[in-house]
CSV table of C-alpha atoms in Angstrom, one decimal:
chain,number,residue,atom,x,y,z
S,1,UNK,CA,-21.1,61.2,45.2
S,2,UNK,CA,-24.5,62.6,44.1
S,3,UNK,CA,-23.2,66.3,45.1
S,4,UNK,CA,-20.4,65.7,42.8
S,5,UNK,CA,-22.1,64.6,39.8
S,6,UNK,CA,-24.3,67.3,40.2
S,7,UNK,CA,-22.0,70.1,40.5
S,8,UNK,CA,-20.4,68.7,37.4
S,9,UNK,CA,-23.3,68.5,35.5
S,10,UNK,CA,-23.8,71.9,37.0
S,11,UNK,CA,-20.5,73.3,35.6
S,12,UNK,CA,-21.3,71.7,31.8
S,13,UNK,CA,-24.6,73.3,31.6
S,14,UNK,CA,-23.5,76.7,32.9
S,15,UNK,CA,-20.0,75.8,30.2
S,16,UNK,CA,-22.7,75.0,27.4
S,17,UNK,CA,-24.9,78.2,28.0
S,18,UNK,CA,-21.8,80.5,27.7
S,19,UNK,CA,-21.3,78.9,24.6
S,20,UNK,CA,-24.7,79.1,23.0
S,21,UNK,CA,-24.6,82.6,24.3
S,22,UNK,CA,-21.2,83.8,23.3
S,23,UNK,CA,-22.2,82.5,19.5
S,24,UNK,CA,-24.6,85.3,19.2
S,25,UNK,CA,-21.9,88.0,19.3
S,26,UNK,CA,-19.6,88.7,17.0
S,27,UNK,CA,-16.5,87.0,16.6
S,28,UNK,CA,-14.4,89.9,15.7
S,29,UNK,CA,-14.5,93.0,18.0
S,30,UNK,CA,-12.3,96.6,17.2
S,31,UNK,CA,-11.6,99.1,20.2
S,32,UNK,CA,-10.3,102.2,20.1
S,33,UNK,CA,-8.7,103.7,23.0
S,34,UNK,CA,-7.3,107.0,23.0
S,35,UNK,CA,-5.1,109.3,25.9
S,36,UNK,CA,-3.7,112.6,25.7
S,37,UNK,CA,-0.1,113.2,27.1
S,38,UNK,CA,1.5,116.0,28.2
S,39,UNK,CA,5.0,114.1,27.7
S,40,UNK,CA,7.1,114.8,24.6
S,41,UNK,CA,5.9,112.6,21.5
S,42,UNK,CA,9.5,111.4,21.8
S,43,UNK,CA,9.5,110.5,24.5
S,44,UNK,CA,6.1,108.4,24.4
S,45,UNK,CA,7.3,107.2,21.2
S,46,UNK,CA,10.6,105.8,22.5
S,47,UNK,CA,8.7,104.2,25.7
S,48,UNK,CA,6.4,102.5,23.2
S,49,UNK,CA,9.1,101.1,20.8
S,50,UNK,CA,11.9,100.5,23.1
S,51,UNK,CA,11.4,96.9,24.6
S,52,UNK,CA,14.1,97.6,27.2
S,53,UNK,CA,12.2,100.4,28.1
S,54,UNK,CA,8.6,98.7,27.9
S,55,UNK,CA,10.4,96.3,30.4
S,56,UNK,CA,10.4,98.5,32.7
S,57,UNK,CA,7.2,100.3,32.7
S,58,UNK,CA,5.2,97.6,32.2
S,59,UNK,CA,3.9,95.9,35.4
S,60,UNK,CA,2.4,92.6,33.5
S,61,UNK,CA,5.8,92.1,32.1
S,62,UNK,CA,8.6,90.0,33.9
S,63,UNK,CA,10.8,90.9,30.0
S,64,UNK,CA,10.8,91.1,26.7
S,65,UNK,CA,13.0,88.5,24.1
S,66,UNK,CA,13.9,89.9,20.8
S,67,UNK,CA,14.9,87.5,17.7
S,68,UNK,CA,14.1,87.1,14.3
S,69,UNK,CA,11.1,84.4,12.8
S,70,UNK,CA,11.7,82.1,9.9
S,71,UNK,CA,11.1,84.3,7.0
S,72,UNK,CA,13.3,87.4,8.7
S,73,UNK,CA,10.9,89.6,10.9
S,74,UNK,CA,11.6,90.8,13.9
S,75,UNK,CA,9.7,88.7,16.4
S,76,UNK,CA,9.1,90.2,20.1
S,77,UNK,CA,8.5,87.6,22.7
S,78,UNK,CA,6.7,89.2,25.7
S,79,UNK,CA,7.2,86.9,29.0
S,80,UNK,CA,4.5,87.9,31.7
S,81,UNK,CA,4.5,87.9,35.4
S,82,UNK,CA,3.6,84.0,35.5
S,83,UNK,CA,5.9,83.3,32.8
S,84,UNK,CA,3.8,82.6,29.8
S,85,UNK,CA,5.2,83.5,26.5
S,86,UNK,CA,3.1,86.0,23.9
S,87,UNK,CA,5.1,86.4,20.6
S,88,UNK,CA,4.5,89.4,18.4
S,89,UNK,CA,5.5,90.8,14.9
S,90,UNK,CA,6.2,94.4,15.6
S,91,UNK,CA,6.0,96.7,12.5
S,92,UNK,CA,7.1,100.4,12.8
S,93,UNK,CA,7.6,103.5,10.8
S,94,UNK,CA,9.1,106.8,11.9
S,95,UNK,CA,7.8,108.2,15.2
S,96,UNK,CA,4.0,108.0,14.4
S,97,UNK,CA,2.7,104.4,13.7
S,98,UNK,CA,3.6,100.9,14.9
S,99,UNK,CA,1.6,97.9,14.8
S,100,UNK,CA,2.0,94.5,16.9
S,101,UNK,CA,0.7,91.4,15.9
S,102,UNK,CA,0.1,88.6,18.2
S,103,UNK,CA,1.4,85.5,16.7
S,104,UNK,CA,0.9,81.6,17.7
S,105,UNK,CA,-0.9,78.7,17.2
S,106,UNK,CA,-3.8,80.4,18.9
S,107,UNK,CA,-7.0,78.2,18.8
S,108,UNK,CA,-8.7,80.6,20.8
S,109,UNK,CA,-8.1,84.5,19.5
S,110,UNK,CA,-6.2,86.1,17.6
S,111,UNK,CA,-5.5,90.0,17.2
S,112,UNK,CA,-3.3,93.5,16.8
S,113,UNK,CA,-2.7,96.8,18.4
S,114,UNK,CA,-1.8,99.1,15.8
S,115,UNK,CA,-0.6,102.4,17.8
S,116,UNK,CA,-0.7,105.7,16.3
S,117,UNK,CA,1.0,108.8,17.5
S,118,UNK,CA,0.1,112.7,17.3
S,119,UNK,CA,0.4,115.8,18.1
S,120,UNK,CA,-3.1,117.4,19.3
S,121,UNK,CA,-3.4,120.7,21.3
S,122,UNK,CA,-0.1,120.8,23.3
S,123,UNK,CA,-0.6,117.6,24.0
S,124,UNK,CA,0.5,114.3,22.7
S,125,UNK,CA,-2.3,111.8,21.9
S,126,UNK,CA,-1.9,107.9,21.6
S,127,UNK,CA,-4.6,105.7,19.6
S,128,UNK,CA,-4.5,102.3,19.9
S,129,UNK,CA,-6.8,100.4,17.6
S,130,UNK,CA,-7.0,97.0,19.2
S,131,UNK,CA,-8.8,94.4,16.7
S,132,UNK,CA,-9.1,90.9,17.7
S,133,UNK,CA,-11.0,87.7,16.5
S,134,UNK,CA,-12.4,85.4,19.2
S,135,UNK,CA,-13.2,81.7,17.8
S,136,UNK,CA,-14.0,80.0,21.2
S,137,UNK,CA,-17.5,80.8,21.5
S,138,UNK,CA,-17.0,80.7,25.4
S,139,UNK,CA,-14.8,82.9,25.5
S,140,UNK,CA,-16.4,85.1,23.6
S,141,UNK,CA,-19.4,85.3,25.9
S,142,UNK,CA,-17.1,85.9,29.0
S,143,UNK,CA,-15.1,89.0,26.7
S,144,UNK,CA,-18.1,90.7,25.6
S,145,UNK,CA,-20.1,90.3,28.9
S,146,UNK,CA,-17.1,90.8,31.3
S,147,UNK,CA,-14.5,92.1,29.6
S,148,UNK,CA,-15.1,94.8,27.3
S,149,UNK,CA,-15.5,98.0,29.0
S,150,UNK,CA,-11.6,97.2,30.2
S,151,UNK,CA,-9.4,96.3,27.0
S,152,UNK,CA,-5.6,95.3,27.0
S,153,UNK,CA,-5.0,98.8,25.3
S,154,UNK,CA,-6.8,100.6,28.3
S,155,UNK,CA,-4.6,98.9,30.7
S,156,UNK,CA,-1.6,99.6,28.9
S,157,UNK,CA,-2.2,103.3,28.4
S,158,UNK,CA,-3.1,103.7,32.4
S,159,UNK,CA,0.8,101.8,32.6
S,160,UNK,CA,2.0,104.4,30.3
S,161,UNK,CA,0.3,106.8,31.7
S,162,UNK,CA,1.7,106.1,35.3
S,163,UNK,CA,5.7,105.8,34.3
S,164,UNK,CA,5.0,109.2,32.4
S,165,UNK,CA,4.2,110.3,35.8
S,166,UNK,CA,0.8,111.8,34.9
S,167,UNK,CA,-1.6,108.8,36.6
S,168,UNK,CA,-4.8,111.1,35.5
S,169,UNK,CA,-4.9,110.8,31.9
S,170,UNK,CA,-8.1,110.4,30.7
S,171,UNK,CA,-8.3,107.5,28.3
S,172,UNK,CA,-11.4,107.1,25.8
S,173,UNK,CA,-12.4,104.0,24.2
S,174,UNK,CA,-14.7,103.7,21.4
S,175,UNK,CA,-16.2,100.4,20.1
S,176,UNK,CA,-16.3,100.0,16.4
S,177,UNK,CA,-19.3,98.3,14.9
S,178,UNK,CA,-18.0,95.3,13.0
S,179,UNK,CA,-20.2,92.7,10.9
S,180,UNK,CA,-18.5,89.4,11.2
């Protein structure tokens, strides 16, 4: 019974030290992560933008819902492998920009991916911007101490990347200083 309290007591001090910790960096966090295509901007475009199509390239995904929220946006509903719902307010223009913003009653984060498409060298480039706030100071610890160095956005363009059939893209990310 001693063990037991102790590895408790254990598990609250190590809980409460991420905590403290995680409070000393900053809640909000911006990434950038950027891959160059050799795929038609079309074509990227259409894989990006097309849920059915997402469905399909997307190995975290088991689908993808479309409907409409309360005050008439479309709302995206992104089901994952263990069948926990995301749901997003997706926001495009013509073949260049789209944005997706995470929507819930999140206590824990919240966030967008705003995606931007171009044509650089012969090549097609993709940018995600991928801003996010973090309000559980835990969490926050484990995300900037763990976490960091491999974003949603990178993982997403390596999932791209491999149904565009060119698994050796080369994806940058560049961490934007923020103040809050």
């Amino acid at each position: 019974m001693e063990i037991l309290v102790l590895i408790l007591l254990a598990l609250v001090a190590i809980l409460l030290l991420m905590a403290i910790l995680g409070s000393f960096y900053n809640k909000k966090y911006v990434i950038i992560c950027c891959a160059n295509f050799n795929s038609d901007k079309d074509k990227i475009w259409k894989a990006i933008t097309n849920p059915m199509q997402e469905e399909i390239w997307r190995n975290d995904l088991k689908k993808i819902e479309l409907g409409v929220n309360d005050i008439g946006q479309p709302l995206q509903t992104e089901i994952n492998k263990h069948g926990k719902k995301r749901y997003f307010i997706v926001e495009s223009d013509k073949q260049n920009f789209t944005q997706k913003r995470i929507i819930a009653n999140q206590k824990s984060f919240s966030g967008f991916w705003q995606i931007k498409i171009d044509n650089e060298n012969n090549l097609t480039r993709v940018e995600i911007t991928e801003t996010a706030e973090i309000y559980n100071t835990a969490l926050r610890f484990i995300y900037h101490t763990f976490l960091i160095k491999k974003p949603t956005a990178a993982v997403y363009l390596k999932m791209l990347a491999n149904y565009l059939n060119e698994p050796a893209v080369n994806i940058s990310l560049m961490p934007v200083k923020t103040n809050a």
